[in-house]
Coordinates of C-alpha atoms in Angstrom, one line a residue:
X1 CA 32.6 84.1 -0.5
X2 CA 32.0 80.6 1.3
X3 CA 34.8 78.4 1.2
X4 CA 34.5 74.4 1.8
X5 CA 37.3 73.5 4.4
X6 CA 38.6 70.0 4.0
X7 CA 40.9 67.8 6.7
X8 CA 44.3 68.0 6.1
X9 CA 45.3 65.4 3.6
X10 CA 42.7 65.5 1.5
X11 CA 43.4 66.0 -2.1
X12 CA 41.0 67.0 -4.7
X13 CA 40.6 65.6 -7.7
X14 CA 39.4 67.6 -10.5
X15 CA 36.8 66.0 -13.0
X16 CA 37.3 65.9 -16.6
X17 CA 35.3 68.4 -18.2
X18 CA 31.8 66.6 -19.5
X19 CA 32.0 63.3 -16.8
X20 CA 29.7 62.5 -13.9
X21 CA 32.1 61.3 -10.6
X22 CA 31.4 57.9 -9.9
X23 CA 29.2 56.5 -7.5
X24 CA 30.4 54.6 -4.7
X25 CA 28.9 51.0 -4.3
X26 CA 26.5 50.5 -1.6
X27 CA 28.7 49.6 1.6
X28 CA 28.1 45.4 2.4
X29 CA 26.9 44.9 -1.3
X30 CA 29.1 43.3 -3.8
X31 CA 28.4 43.9 -7.6
X32 CA 26.9 40.6 -9.0
X33 CA 29.0 38.9 -11.8
X34 CA 26.9 37.8 -14.7
X35 CA 28.6 34.5 -15.8
X36 CA 30.1 34.4 -19.3
X37 CA 28.1 33.4 -21.9
X38 CA 30.8 30.0 -22.1
X39 CA 30.0 28.5 -18.6
X40 CA 26.4 29.0 -19.5
X41 CA 26.4 26.8 -22.5
X42 CA 28.6 24.3 -21.5
X43 CA 26.9 23.9 -17.8
X44 CA 23.4 23.2 -20.3
X45 CA 25.8 21.0 -22.1
X46 CA 26.8 18.8 -19.4
X47 CA 22.5 18.9 -18.2
X48 CA 21.8 18.1 -21.4
X49 CA 22.3 14.0 -21.3
X50 CA 20.5 13.4 -18.1
X51 CA 17.8 15.9 -19.5
X52 CA 17.2 13.2 -22.5
X53 CA 17.6 10.6 -20.6
X54 CA 15.0 11.5 -18.1
X55 CA 12.5 12.4 -20.2
X56 CA 13.2 9.5 -23.1
X57 CA 13.3 6.4 -20.5
X58 CA 11.0 7.7 -17.9
X59 CA 9.2 10.7 -18.7
X60 CA 7.6 9.9 -21.4
X61 CA 7.0 6.1 -20.4
X62 CA 5.0 7.3 -17.6
X63 CA 3.2 9.2 -19.6
X64 CA 2.2 6.5 -22.0
X65 CA 1.4 4.6 -19.4
X66 CA -1.1 6.7 -17.7
X67 CA -2.6 8.0 -21.3
X68 CA -2.8 3.5 -21.6
X69 CA -5.0 3.6 -18.6
X70 CA -7.2 6.1 -19.8
X71 CA -7.9 4.7 -22.8
X72 CA -9.8 1.3 -24.4
X73 CA -6.6 0.8 -26.2
X74 CA -7.0 -2.6 -28.2
X75 CA -4.4 -4.7 -31.0
X76 CA -5.7 -2.0 -33.9
X77 CA -5.4 1.2 -31.9
X78 CA -2.4 0.6 -29.9
X79 CA -0.7 0.5 -33.6
X80 CA -2.5 3.0 -35.4
X81 CA -3.8 5.2 -32.3
X82 CA -6.9 7.4 -31.9
X83 CA -8.1 4.7 -28.9
X84 CA -11.3 6.1 -26.6
X85 CA -11.1 8.3 -23.5
X86 CA -13.0 5.9 -21.0
X87 CA -11.5 7.9 -17.9
X88 CA -11.3 5.8 -14.4
X89 CA -13.2 2.9 -16.4
X90 CA -10.0 0.4 -16.7
X91 CA -9.9 0.7 -13.2
X92 CA -13.2 -0.3 -12.4
X93 CA -12.1 -3.3 -14.6
X94 CA -9.2 -3.9 -12.3
X95 CA -10.6 -3.1 -9.0
X96 CA -13.9 -5.5 -10.2
X97 CA -11.2 -8.6 -10.9
X98 CA -11.8 -11.7 -9.2
X99 CA -7.8 -11.1 -9.3
X100 CA -7.4 -8.0 -7.6
X101 CA -7.9 -9.2 -3.8
X102 CA -5.5 -12.3 -3.9
X103 CA -2.7 -10.2 -6.1
X104 CA -3.2 -6.9 -3.7
X105 CA -2.2 -10.1 -0.7
X106 CA 0.7 -11.3 -2.7
X107 CA 2.0 -8.3 -3.1
X108 CA 1.8 -7.2 0.8
X109 CA 3.0 -10.0 1.6
X110 CA 6.0 -10.9 -0.6
X111 CA 7.2 -7.1 -0.6
X112 CA 6.8 -7.2 3.5
X113 CA 8.5 -10.8 4.1
X114 CA 11.6 -10.3 1.7
X115 CA 12.1 -6.7 3.2
X116 CA 12.4 -7.6 6.3
X117 CA 14.4 -10.8 6.0
X118 CA 16.7 -8.8 3.8
X119 CA 17.5 -6.3 6.0
X120 CA 17.7 -8.6 9.3
X121 CA 20.2 -11.3 7.4
X122 CA 21.7 -8.7 5.8
X123 CA 22.0 -6.2 9.0
X124 CA 23.3 -9.6 11.0
X125 CA 25.9 -9.4 8.4
X126 CA 26.9 -6.3 8.0
X127 CA 28.2 -6.2 11.7
X128 CA 29.6 -10.0 11.8
X129 CA 31.7 -8.5 9.4
X130 CA 32.5 -4.9 10.7
X131 CA 34.6 -7.0 13.2
X132 CA 37.9 -7.0 9.8
X133 CA 39.3 -10.4 11.4
X134 CA 40.8 -12.3 8.6
X135 CA 39.5 -13.3 5.2
X136 CA 36.7 -10.2 5.9
X137 CA 37.2 -8.9 2.7
X138 CA 37.2 -12.3 1.4
X139 CA 33.7 -13.0 2.1
X140 CA 32.4 -10.7 1.4
X141 CA 33.5 -10.5 -2.1
X142 CA 31.7 -13.8 -2.2
X143 CA 28.1 -13.1 -0.1
X144 CA 28.0 -10.3 -3.4
X145 CA 27.8 -12.6 -5.8
X146 CA 24.3 -13.3 -5.9
X147 CA 23.6 -9.8 -6.1
X148 CA 26.1 -9.5 -9.5
X149 CA 24.5 -12.4 -10.8
X150 CA 22.1 -11.6 -13.8
X151 CA 18.0 -12.4 -12.1
X152 CA 17.7 -14.8 -15.2
X153 CA 20.5 -16.8 -13.7
X154 CA 19.5 -16.1 -10.4
X155 CA 15.6 -17.2 -10.7
X156 CA 16.8 -20.8 -13.4
X157 CA 19.0 -22.3 -10.4
X158 CA 16.6 -21.6 -7.4
X159 CA 14.4 -23.4 -10.1
X160 CA 16.2 -26.0 -10.7
X161 CA 17.1 -26.0 -6.6
X162 CA 13.8 -26.9 -5.4
X163 CA 12.4 -28.8 -8.5
X164 CA 10.3 -31.3 -6.8
X165 CA 11.9 -34.4 -8.6
X166 CA 15.3 -33.4 -9.1
X167 CA 16.8 -30.5 -6.7
X168 CA 19.1 -30.3 -4.2
X169 CA 17.1 -28.8 -1.7
X170 CA 14.4 -31.8 -1.9
X171 CA 17.2 -34.3 -2.1
X172 CA 18.8 -32.5 1.4
X173 CA 15.6 -33.1 2.5
X174 CA 15.0 -37.2 2.7
X175 CA 18.4 -37.0 3.8
X176 CA 17.0 -36.0 7.0
X177 CA 13.7 -37.9 6.6
X178 CA 12.1 -35.2 5.5
X179 CA 9.5 -36.1 2.1
X180 CA 9.4 -34.7 -1.2
X181 CA 8.0 -30.7 -1.3
X182 CA 6.2 -29.3 -4.5
X183 CA 8.0 -26.2 -4.0
X184 CA 7.1 -24.8 -7.3
X185 CA 3.8 -26.6 -8.2
X186 CA 1.4 -26.6 -5.5
X187 CA -0.4 -23.3 -4.0
X188 CA 0.6 -23.8 -1.1
X189 CA 4.9 -23.4 -1.9
X190 CA 4.9 -21.1 -4.6
X191 CA 4.9 -17.5 -2.9
X192 CA 7.2 -19.2 -0.2
X193 CA 9.3 -20.2 -3.4
X194 CA 9.4 -17.4 -4.9
X195 CA 10.0 -15.1 -1.7
X196 CA 12.9 -17.6 -1.0
X197 CA 15.0 -17.0 -4.1
X198 CA 14.4 -12.8 -3.6
X199 CA 15.7 -12.7 -0.1
X200 CA 18.6 -14.7 -1.6
X201 CA 19.5 -11.9 -4.0
X202 CA 18.5 -8.8 -1.9
X203 CA 20.4 -9.3 0.7
X204 CA 23.6 -8.3 -0.8
X205 CA 22.4 -4.9 -1.5
X206 CA 21.9 -4.5 2.5
X207 CA 25.0 -6.2 3.5
X208 CA 26.8 -2.9 1.7
X209 CA 25.3 -0.6 2.1
X210 CA 24.4 -1.8 6.1
X211 CA 28.0 -2.3 6.0
X212 CA 29.0 1.2 4.9
X213 CA 27.0 3.1 7.2
X214 CA 29.3 0.8 10.1
X215 CA 32.0 2.1 8.6
X216 CA 31.2 5.6 9.5
X217 CA 30.1 4.9 13.3
X218 CA 33.0 6.3 15.9
X219 CA 34.6 3.7 17.9
X220 CA 34.8 5.4 20.7
X221 CA 31.4 5.0 21.4
X222 CA 32.2 1.9 21.5
X223 CA 35.2 1.9 23.6
X224 CA 34.0 3.9 26.3
X225 CA 29.7 1.8 26.0
X226 CA 32.9 -1.1 27.4
X227 CA 33.9 0.9 29.6
X228 CA 30.9 1.6 31.3
X229 CA 30.1 -2.0 31.7
X230 CA 27.6 -2.6 28.4
X231 CA 27.8 -6.4 27.0
X232 CA 27.4 -6.6 22.7
X233 CA 23.8 -6.4 23.0
X234 CA 23.2 -3.3 24.5
X235 CA 26.1 -2.1 22.3
X236 CA 23.8 -2.7 19.0
X237 CA 20.7 -1.4 21.1
X238 CA 21.6 1.8 22.2
X239 CA 24.7 2.2 20.0
X240 CA 24.4 0.4 16.0
X241 CA 20.8 0.5 15.6
X242 CA 20.2 4.5 16.4
X243 CA 22.8 5.4 14.3
X244 CA 22.0 3.5 11.5
X245 CA 18.6 4.4 11.0
X246 CA 19.2 7.4 8.5
X247 CA 20.8 4.6 6.2
X248 CA 18.2 2.3 7.3
X249 CA 15.6 4.2 6.2
X250 CA 16.8 4.2 2.2
X251 CA 17.9 1.0 2.2
X252 CA 14.5 -0.3 3.6
X253 CA 13.3 2.7 1.1
X254 CA 15.1 1.0 -1.7
X255 CA 14.3 -2.1 -1.2
X256 CA 10.6 -1.8 -1.2
X257 CA 10.5 0.1 -4.5
X258 CA 12.7 -2.8 -5.5
X259 CA 10.4 -5.2 -4.5
X260 CA 7.3 -3.9 -5.8
X261 CA 8.4 -4.5 -9.1
X262 CA 9.6 -8.0 -8.7
X263 CA 8.9 -9.6 -12.6
X264 CA 12.2 -11.8 -13.0
X265 CA 12.2 -13.7 -10.1
X266 CA 8.6 -14.7 -10.1
X267 CA 8.3 -15.3 -13.6
X268 CA 10.8 -17.4 -14.5
X269 CA 10.0 -19.8 -11.1
X270 CA 6.3 -20.2 -11.2
X271 CA 4.5 -17.4 -13.8
X272 CA 2.7 -16.1 -11.3
X273 CA 1.0 -20.0 -11.0
X274 CA -0.1 -22.2 -9.6
X275 CA -4.2 -20.9 -10.4
X276 CA -2.7 -17.7 -9.3
X277 CA -1.3 -18.7 -5.8
X278 CA 2.3 -16.5 -6.3
X279 CA 0.9 -13.5 -8.5
X280 CA 1.1 -10.1 -7.9
X281 CA 0.8 -6.5 -8.9
X282 CA 4.3 -7.0 -11.2
X283 CA 3.2 -10.0 -13.0
X284 CA -0.4 -9.7 -13.4
X285 CA 0.0 -6.4 -15.4
X286 CA 1.9 -8.3 -17.5
X287 CA -0.7 -11.4 -18.0
X288 CA -3.5 -8.4 -18.8
X289 CA -0.7 -6.8 -21.3
X290 CA 1.1 -9.9 -22.8
X291 CA -0.4 -12.8 -21.4
X292 CA -2.8 -13.8 -23.8
X293 CA -3.7 -13.6 -27.6
X294 CA -6.4 -10.3 -26.4
X295 CA -4.4 -8.5 -24.3
X296 CA -6.1 -6.0 -22.4
X297 CA -3.6 -3.1 -22.7
X298 CA -5.7 -0.3 -20.8
X299 CA -6.1 -3.2 -17.3
X300 CA -2.8 -3.6 -17.4
X301 CA -1.4 0.2 -17.5
X302 CA -4.1 0.6 -14.8
X303 CA -2.2 -2.3 -12.7
X304 CA 1.2 -0.8 -13.3
X305 CA 0.1 2.8 -12.5
X306 CA -1.3 1.6 -8.8
X307 CA 2.1 0.7 -8.4
X308 CA 4.1 3.3 -9.6
X309 CA 1.6 5.9 -6.7
X310 CA 2.8 2.7 -4.5
X311 CA 6.3 4.0 -4.6
X312 CA 5.5 7.4 -4.4
X313 CA 3.6 7.4 -1.8
X314 CA 6.0 5.7 0.1
X315 CA 9.2 7.5 -1.2
X316 CA 7.0 10.6 0.1
X317 CA 6.6 9.5 3.4
X318 CA 10.3 9.2 3.5
X319 CA 11.1 13.1 2.3
X320 CA 8.4 14.0 4.6
X321 CA 10.5 11.5 7.6
X322 CA 13.4 12.9 7.0
X323 CA 13.1 16.5 7.4
X324 CA 11.6 15.8 10.4
X325 CA 14.5 14.6 11.6
X326 CA 16.8 17.4 9.8
X327 CA 14.5 20.3 11.8
X328 CA 14.3 18.4 15.3

């Protein structure tokens, strides 16, 4: 008979009768562990409030706005339903409206100018406060006041300051020999007035975000550059500005989305006038939908969707640029 030989020290483990030997796990693989049911229910429990919030306050309003822009809604059909489907007719109505071109121009000018001044002033203040001098924290806190105030308070304050007859701005101009300016009632100055007010509101946000980005830059880089003979401008342009690009990108993106939809400041100060000289897509959408006894819900929703698409396009561009930077 053939006998199987075993190495020294081998012990033969007898199998129980009727039981198959257990299979050894494959090398390099760990058996998958299934989460307990309690952990799965806890995960769904934490996720449910966020999902419900997004559906109720984002997904459903967006769906309703798209539906409004594709149907001919009247006051009666808005309440009772059954509005006829018109496709893209509301968008054609918006494009053919004589207010479209000025509103588009005002929206672009308002957004670009506000972003440039908010970012430039915010960056200059962030670099200034990054020096950590005495009273730096106190002054930074004071600069946050415009950001913390409700927009209705800020806009009302600027309306009083820029008043043609009793405003403090015209009073200050009169002290240096400059005549009064009709900031809010002149078509030449109304858009400038709302740009000034919105820039004042947005600077603190840029200051806070950019200042936090400056705090993450190692001071050893500045010390090494100073030893190499670099002056302040060279240190800013070769070290500070390049290392702030990721923070600057998200700051400008958030500022763009916010500035595109600014309504409160413009409506309180000028109501889009005079003669539509400060009308933007945000105020025009409100005027179409709620500014008359016979509201045009469809065209108003179409203008709102144009704002949503614009913000979405710039958001996707930002994600693409960030992905390319991460891969490079």
